[in-house]
Tab-separated table of C-alpha atoms in Angstrom:
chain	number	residue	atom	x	y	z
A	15	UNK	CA	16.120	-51.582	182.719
A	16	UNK	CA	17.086	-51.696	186.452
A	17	UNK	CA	20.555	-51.319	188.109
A	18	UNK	CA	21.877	-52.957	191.257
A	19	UNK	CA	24.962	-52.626	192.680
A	20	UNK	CA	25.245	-56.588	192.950
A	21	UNK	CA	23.129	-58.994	191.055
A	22	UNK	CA	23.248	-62.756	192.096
A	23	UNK	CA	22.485	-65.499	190.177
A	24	UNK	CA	21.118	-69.077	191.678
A	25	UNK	CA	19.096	-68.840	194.973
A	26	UNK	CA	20.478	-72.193	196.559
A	27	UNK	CA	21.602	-72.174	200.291
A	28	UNK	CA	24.630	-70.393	199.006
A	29	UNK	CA	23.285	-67.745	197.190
A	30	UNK	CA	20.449	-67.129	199.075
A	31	UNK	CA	22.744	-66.239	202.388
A	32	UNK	CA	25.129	-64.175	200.366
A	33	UNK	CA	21.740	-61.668	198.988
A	34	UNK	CA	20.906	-62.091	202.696
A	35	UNK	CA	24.497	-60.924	203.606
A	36	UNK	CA	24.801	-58.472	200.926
A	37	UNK	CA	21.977	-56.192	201.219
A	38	UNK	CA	22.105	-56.163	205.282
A	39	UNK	CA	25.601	-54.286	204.193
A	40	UNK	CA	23.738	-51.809	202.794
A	41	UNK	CA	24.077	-52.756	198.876
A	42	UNK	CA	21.321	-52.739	196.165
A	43	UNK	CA	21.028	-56.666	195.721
A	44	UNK	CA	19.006	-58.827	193.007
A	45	UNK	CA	18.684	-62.718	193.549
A	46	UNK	CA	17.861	-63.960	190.458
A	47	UNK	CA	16.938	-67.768	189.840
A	48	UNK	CA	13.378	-69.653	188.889
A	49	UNK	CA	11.810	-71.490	191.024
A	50	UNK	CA	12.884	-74.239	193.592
A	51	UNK	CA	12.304	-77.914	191.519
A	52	UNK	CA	11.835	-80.549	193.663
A	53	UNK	CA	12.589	-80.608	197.805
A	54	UNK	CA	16.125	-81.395	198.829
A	55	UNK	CA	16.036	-84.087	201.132
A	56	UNK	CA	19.641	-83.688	202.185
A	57	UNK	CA	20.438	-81.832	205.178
A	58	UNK	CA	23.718	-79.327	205.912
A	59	UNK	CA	25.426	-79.076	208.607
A	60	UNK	CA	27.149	-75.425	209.728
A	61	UNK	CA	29.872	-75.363	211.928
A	62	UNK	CA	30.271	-72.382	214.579
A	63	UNK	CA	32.062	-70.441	212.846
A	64	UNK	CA	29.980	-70.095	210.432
A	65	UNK	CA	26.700	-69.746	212.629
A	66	UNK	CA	27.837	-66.341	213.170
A	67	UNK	CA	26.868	-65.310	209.843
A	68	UNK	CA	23.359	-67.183	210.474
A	69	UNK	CA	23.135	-65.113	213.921
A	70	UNK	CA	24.166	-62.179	212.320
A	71	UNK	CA	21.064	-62.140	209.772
A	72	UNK	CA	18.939	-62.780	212.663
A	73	UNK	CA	17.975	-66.324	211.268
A	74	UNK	CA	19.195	-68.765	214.353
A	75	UNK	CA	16.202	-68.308	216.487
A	76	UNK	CA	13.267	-69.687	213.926
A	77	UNK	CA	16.182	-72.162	212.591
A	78	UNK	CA	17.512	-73.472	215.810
A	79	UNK	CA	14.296	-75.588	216.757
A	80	UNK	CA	14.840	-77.628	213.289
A	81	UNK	CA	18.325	-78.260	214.360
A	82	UNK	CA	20.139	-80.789	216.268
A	83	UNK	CA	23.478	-80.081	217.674
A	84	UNK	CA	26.901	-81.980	216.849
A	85	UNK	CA	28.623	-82.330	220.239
A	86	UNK	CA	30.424	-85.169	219.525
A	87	UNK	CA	32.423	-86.150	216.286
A	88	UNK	CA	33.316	-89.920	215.744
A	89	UNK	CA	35.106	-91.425	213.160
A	90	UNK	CA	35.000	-95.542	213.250
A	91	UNK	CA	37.440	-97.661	210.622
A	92	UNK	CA	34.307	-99.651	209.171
A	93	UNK	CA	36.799	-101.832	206.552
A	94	UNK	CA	37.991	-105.144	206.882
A	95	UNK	CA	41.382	-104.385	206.017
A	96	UNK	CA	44.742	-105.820	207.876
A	97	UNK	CA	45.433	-102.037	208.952
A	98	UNK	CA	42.388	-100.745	210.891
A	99	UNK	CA	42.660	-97.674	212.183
A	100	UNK	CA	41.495	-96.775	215.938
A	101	UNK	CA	38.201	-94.779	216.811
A	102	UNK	CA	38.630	-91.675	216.902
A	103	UNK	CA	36.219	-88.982	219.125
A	104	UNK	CA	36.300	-85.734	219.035
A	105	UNK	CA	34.292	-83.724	221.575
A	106	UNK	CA	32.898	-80.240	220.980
A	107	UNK	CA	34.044	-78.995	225.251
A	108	UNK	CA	37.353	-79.973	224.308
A	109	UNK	CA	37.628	-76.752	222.371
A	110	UNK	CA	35.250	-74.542	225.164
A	111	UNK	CA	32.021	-75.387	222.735
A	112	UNK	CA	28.818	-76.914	223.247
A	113	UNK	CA	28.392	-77.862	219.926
A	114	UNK	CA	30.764	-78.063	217.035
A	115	UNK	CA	27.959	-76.756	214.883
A	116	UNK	CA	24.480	-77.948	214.030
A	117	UNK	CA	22.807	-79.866	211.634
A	118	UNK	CA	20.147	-78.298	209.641
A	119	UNK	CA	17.419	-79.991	207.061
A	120	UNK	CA	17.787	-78.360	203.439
A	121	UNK	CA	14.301	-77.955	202.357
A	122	UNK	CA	13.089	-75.517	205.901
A	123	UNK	CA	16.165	-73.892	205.691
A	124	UNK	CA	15.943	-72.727	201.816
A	125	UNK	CA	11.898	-71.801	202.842
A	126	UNK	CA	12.594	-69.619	205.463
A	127	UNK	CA	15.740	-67.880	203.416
A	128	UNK	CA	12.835	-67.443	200.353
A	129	UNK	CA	10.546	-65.575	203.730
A	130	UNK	CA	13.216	-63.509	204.695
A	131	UNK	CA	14.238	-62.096	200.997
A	132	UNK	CA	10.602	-60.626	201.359
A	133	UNK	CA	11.662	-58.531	204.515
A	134	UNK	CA	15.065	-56.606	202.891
A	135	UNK	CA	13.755	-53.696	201.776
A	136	UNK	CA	17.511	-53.625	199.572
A	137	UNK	CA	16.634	-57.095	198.120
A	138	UNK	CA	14.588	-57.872	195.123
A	139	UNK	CA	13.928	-61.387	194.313
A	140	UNK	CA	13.310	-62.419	190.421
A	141	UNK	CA	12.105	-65.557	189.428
A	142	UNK	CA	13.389	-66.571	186.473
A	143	UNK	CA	16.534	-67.771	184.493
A	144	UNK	CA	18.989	-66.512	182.968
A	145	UNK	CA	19.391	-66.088	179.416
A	146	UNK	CA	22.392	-64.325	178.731
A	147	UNK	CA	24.955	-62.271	180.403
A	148	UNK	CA	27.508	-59.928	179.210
A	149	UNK	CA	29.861	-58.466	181.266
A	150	UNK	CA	32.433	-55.628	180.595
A	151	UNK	CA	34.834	-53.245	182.220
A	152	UNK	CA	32.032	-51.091	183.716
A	153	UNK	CA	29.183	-53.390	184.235
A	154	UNK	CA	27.369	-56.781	183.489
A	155	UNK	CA	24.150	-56.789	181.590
A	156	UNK	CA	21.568	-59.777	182.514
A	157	UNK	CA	19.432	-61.078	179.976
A	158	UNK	CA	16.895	-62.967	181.911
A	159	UNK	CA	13.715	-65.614	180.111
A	160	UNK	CA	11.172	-63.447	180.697
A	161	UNK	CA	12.212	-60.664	178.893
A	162	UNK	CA	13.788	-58.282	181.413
A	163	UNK	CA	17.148	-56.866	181.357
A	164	UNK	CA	19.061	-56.113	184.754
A	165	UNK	CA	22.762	-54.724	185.379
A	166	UNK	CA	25.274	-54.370	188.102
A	167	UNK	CA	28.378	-53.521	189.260
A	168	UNK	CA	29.257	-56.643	190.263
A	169	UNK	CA	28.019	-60.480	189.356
A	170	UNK	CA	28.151	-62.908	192.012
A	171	UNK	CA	27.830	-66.606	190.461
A	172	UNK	CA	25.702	-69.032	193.303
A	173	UNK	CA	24.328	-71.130	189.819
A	174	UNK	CA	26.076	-73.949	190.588
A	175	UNK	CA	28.309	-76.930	188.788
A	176	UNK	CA	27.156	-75.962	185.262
A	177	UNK	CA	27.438	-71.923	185.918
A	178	UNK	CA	26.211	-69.765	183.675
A	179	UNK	CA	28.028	-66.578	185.475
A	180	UNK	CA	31.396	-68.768	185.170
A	181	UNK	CA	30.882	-69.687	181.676
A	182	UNK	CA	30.124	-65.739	180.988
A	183	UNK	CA	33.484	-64.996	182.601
A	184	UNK	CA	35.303	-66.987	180.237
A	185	UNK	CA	36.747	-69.157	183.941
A	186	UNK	CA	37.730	-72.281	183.052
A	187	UNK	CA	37.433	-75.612	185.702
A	188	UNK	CA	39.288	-78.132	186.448
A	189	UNK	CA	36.917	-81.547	187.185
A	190	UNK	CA	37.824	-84.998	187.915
A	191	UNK	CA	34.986	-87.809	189.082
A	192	UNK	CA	34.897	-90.733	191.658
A	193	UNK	CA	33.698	-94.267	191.402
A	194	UNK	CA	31.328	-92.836	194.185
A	195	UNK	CA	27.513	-92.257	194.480
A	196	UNK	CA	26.344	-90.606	197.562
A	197	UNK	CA	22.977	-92.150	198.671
A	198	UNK	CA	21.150	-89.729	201.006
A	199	UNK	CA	18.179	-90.226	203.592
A	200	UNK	CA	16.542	-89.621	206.453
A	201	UNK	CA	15.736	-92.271	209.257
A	202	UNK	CA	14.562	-92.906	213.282
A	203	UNK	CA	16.286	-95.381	215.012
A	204	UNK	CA	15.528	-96.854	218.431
A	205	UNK	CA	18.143	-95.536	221.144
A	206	UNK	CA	19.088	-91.531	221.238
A	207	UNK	CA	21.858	-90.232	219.395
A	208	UNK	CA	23.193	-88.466	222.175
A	209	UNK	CA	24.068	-85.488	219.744
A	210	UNK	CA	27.072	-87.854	218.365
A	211	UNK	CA	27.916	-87.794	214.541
A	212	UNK	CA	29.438	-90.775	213.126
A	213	UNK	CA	31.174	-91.228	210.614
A	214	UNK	CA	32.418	-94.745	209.426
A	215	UNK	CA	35.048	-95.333	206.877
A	216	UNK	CA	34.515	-97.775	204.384
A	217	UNK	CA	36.757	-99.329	201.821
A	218	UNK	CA	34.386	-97.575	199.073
A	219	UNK	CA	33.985	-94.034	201.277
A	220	UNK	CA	32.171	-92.418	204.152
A	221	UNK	CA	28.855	-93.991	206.041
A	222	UNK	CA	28.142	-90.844	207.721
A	223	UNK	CA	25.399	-90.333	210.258
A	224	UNK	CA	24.219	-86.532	211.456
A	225	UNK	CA	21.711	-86.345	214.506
A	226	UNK	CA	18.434	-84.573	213.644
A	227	UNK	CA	15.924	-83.507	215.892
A	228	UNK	CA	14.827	-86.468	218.589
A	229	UNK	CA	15.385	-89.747	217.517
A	230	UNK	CA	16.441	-88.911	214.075
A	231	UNK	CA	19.061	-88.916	211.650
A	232	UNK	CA	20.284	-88.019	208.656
A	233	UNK	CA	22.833	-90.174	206.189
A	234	UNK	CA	25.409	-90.110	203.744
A	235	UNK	CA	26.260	-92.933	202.532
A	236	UNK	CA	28.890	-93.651	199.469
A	237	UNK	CA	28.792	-96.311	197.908
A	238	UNK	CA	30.473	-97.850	194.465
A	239	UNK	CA	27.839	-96.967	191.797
A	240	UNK	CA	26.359	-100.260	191.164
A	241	UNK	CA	26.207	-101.135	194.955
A	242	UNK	CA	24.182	-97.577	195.062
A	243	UNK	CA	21.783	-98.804	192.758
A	244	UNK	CA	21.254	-101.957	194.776
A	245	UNK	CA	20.683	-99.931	197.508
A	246	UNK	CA	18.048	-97.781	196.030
A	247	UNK	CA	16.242	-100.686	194.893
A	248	UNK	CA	15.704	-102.204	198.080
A	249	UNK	CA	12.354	-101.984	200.034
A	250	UNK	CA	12.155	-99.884	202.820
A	251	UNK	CA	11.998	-102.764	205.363
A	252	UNK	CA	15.084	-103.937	203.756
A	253	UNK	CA	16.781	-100.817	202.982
A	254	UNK	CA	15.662	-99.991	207.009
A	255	UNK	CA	17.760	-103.247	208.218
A	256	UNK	CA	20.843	-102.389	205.592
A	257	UNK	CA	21.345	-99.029	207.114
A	258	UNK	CA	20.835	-100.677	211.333
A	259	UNK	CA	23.610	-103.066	209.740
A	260	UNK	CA	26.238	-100.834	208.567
A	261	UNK	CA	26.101	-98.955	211.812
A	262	UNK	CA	26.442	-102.288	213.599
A	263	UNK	CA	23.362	-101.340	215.295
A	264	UNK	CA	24.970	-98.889	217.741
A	265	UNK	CA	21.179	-96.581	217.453
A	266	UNK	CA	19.234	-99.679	217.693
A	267	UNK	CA	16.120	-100.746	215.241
A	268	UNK	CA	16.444	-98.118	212.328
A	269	UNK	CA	13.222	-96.589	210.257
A	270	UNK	CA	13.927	-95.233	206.997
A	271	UNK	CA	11.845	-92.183	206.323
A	272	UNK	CA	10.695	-91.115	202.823
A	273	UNK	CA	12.645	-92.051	199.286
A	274	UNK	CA	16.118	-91.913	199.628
A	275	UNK	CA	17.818	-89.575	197.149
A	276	UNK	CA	21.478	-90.508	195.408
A	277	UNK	CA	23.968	-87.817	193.521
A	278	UNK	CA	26.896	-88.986	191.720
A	279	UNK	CA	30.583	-87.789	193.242
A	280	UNK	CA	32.767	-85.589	191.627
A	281	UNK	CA	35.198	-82.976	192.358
A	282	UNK	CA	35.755	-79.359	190.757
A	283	UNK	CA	37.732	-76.021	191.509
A	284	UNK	CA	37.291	-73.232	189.526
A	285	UNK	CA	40.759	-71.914	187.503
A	286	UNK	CA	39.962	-68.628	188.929
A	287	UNK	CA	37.056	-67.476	192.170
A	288	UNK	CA	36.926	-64.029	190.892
A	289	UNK	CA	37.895	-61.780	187.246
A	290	UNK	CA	36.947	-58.036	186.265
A	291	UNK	CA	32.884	-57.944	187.683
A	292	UNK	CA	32.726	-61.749	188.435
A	293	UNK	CA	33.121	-63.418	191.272
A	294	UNK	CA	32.042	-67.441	192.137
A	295	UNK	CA	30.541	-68.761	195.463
A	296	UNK	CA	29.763	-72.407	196.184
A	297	UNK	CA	29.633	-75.274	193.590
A	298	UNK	CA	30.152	-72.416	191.020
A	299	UNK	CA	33.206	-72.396	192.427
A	300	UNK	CA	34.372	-75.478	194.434
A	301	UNK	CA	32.682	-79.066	194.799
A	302	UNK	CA	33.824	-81.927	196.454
A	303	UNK	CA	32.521	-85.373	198.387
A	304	UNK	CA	30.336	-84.768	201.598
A	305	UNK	CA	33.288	-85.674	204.035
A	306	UNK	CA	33.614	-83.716	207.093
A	307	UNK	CA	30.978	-80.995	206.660
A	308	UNK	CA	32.751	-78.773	204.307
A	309	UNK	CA	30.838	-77.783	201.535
A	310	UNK	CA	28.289	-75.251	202.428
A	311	UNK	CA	30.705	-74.052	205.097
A	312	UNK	CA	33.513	-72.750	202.326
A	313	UNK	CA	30.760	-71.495	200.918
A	314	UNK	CA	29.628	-69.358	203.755
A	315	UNK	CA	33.549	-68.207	204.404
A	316	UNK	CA	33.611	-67.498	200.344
A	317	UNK	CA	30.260	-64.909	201.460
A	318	UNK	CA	31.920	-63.623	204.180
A	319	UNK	CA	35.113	-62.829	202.566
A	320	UNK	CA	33.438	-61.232	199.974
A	321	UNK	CA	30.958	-58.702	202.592
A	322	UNK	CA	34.761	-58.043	203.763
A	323	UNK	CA	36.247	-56.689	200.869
A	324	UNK	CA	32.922	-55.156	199.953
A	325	UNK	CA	32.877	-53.132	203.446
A	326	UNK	CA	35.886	-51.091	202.476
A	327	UNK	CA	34.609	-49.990	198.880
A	328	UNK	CA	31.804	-47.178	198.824
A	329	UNK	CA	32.017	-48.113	195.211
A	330	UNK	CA	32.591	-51.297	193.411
A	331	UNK	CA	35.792	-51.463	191.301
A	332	UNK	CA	36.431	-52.932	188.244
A	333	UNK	CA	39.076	-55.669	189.410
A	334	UNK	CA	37.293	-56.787	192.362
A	335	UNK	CA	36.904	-60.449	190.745
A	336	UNK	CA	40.941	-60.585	191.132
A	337	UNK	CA	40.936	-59.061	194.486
A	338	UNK	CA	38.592	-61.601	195.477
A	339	UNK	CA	40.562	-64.562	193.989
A	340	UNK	CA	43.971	-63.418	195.362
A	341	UNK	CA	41.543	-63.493	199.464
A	342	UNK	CA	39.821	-67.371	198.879
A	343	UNK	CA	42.474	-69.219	196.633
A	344	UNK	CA	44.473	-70.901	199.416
A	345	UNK	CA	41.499	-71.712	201.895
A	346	UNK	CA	39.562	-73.081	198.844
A	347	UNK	CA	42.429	-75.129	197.330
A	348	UNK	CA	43.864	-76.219	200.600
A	349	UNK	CA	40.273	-77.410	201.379
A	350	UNK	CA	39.707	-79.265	198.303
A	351	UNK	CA	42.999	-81.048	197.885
A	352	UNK	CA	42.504	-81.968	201.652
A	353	UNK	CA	38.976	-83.231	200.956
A	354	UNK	CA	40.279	-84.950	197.946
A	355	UNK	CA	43.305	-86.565	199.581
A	356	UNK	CA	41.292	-88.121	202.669
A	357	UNK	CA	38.461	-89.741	199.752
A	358	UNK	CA	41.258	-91.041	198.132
A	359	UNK	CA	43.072	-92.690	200.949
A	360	UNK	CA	39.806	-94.509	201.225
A	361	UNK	CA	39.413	-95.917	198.319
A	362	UNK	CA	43.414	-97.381	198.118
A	363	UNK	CA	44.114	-100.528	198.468
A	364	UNK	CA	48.056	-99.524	198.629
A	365	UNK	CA	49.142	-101.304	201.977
A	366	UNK	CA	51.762	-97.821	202.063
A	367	UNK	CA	48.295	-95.546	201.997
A	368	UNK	CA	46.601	-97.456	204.433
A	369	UNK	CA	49.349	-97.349	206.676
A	370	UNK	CA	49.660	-93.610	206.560
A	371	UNK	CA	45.908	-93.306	207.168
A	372	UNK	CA	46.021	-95.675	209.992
A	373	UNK	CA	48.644	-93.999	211.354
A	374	UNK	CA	47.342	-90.445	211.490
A	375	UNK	CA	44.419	-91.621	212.883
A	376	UNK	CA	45.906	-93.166	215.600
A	377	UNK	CA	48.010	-90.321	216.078
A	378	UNK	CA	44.551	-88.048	216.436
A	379	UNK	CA	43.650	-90.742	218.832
A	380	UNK	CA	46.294	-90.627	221.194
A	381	UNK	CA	47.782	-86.970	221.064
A	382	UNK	CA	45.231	-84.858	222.767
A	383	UNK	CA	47.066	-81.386	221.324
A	384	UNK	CA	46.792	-82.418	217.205
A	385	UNK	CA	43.348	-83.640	218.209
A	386	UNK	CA	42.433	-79.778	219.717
A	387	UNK	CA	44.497	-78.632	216.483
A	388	UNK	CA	42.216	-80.638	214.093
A	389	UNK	CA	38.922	-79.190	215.448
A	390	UNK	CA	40.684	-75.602	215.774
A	391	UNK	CA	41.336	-75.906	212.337
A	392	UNK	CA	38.026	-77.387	211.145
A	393	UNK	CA	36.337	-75.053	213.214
A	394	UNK	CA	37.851	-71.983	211.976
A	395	UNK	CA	40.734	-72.431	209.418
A	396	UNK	CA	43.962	-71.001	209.387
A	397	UNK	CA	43.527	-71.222	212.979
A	398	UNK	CA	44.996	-74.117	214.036
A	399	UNK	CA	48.822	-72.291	213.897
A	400	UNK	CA	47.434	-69.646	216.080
A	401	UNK	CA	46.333	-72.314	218.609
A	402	UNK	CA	49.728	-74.286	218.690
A	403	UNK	CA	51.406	-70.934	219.146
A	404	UNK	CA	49.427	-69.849	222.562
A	405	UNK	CA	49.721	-73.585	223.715
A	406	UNK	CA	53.339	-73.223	223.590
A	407	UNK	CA	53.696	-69.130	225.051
A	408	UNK	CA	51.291	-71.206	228.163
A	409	UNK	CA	53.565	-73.679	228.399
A	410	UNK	CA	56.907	-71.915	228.306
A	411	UNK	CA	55.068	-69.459	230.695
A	412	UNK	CA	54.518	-72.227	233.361
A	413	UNK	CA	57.641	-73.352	233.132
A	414	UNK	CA	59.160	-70.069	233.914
A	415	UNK	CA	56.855	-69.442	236.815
């Protein structure tokens, strides 16, 4: 029986960065999870603030060349309704950046995270499931399918919706569901990006293209269920022209590339991140719709918080699940109901909704200091206060001079 000091459990983007993470601090880590299924076809993209972690594990140099930049953010009112909202653009040098983060292709990235567990001496990767887990006031004991039994001081769940780790925990969920499918792809198109995301909202959610490498792109596009299907069923000529047509052809003739993918929406926040030896990460603990590049992002702040707390404690304590709660509760829920809100406001066809949502927009539009307070605050949150604060010491300071 072998003892680590953390044992994870799913080897996704998530949990592979936190065993990453974790046993550059200097902890005994195991990643436990069988075998990546089929390649992801989606692609992620990281914001600065959380490329620091990536540069930190010495990663960005063999990940930057599969990456294109995101120097410009648009968002374009693609509905037909009486209240259209204006364009919106945000640009990454309004904030001192060259790039608000970068977009990054799944499948690479989760092969060169599998290359790297190999070099941590502190890391030991097992490939296979788990079977049961027990966890207790002093440690967790992991029952995996091929027979061996591993414990640790700490359990850090990275398994996903359906977590095994949470279940174990006895942390309940709350979960709701959209009328929403998200059909996801790869395509070339005809005229550069010009490192510009776009996002287009439509009456039944986001149409959001991410530059790749050259003249590529990636897409998200939600659509109502049945309208998903259609779209899936399409040829790839046609399915080509459907995609150049819902971007109004602003990147020219469009390729598809490959088999487009689609996942259902739905939302979910765990009742608790963390209890006794447990703590969640990722869709073990938070899931939401793919609207302004959250997801793996939370994730990566959930990792970080938790090397934090870690740092301070040469040895794990029992109630570190609740100390870990009490550190991501507001940034996850404030993230989620934020997320949530904007899908929503979508999807209404309440002329009051729309209105707001028009309004706000046009607000971000025209008010170039809630525009820099949006990408502070999407950037890096909790920051945006901080930023609004030193705008106005500048100001009053100018004044005085």
């Amino acid at each position: 029986m072998d003892h680590f000091e953390i044992a994870i459990v799913g080897a996704g983007l998530a949990g592979s960065l936190a065993a990453l993470a974790l046993a550059d601090s200097g902890r005994s880590v195991v990643l436990i999870a069988p075998a990546p299924g089929r390649p992801d076809g989606r692609t992620t993209a990281l914001m600065d603030h959380s490329l620091d972690l990536v540069r930190r594990l010495g990663l960005w140099e063999r990940i930057e060349p599969l990456a294109a930049p995101l120097a410009t953010m648009r968002i374009i009112d693609g509905t037909d309704r009486l209240l259209r909202a204006p364009t919106v653009t945000f640009h990454a040098a309004e904030v001192g950046l060259d790039a608000f983060g970068y977009n990054i292709p799944n499948t690479p990235f989760l092969a060169l995270l599998e290359k790297e567990a190999e070099t941590r001496p502190s890391l030991v990767r097992i490939i296979a499931s788990l079977s049961q887990i027990e966890i207790d006031a002093k440690r967790a004991t992991l029952k995996l399918d091929d027979g061996r039994i591993v414990t640790a001081d700490l359990v850090l769940g990275a398994d996903g919706r359906k977590s095994a780790v949470r279940a174990a925990a006895g942390i309940d969920v709350h979960s709701w569901s959209y009328p929403q499918t998200a059909v996801v792809l790869n395509f070339a198109h005809q005229m550069p990006h010009q490192n510009i995301s776009t996002e287009f909202h439509t009456p039944d959610g986001p149409f959001t293209q991410v530059p790749l490498p050259g003249s590529r792109s990636s897409l998200v596009w939600v659509q109502k269920p049945d309208a998903a299907a259609a779209t899936l069923a399409l040829s790839a000529e046609e399915l080509s022209l459907a995609v150049e047509r819902r971007m109004q052809s602003i990147l020219g003739k469009v390729t598809v590339e490959g088999t487009a993918q689609s996942f259902p929406l739905s939302g979910m926040a765990a009742r608790a991140f963390g209890k006794q030896r447990t703590i969640l990460i990722g869709e073990a603990a938070h899931a939401f719709p793919p609207i302004g590049a959250q997801g793996l992002n939370l994730s990566l702040r959930d990792i970080m918080a938790a090397s934090a707390l870690l740092s301070d404690l040469p040895v794990i304590p029992a109630d570190f699940g609740a100390r870990y709660d009490r550190r991501r509760r507001t940034d996850v829920l404030t993230r989620t109901f934020s997320v949530d809100l904007l899908n929503r406001s979508l999807l209404s066809e309440l002329l009051p909704v729309q209105l707001l949502r028009a309004a706000g927009l046009q607000a971000l539009a025209s008010v170039p200091l809630l525009r820099n307070l949006m990408m502070h605050e999407g950037l890096n949150p909790g920051s945006a206060l901080q930023t609004l604060r030193s705008s106005l010491q500048e100001k009053i300071g100018w004044q005085r001079a």
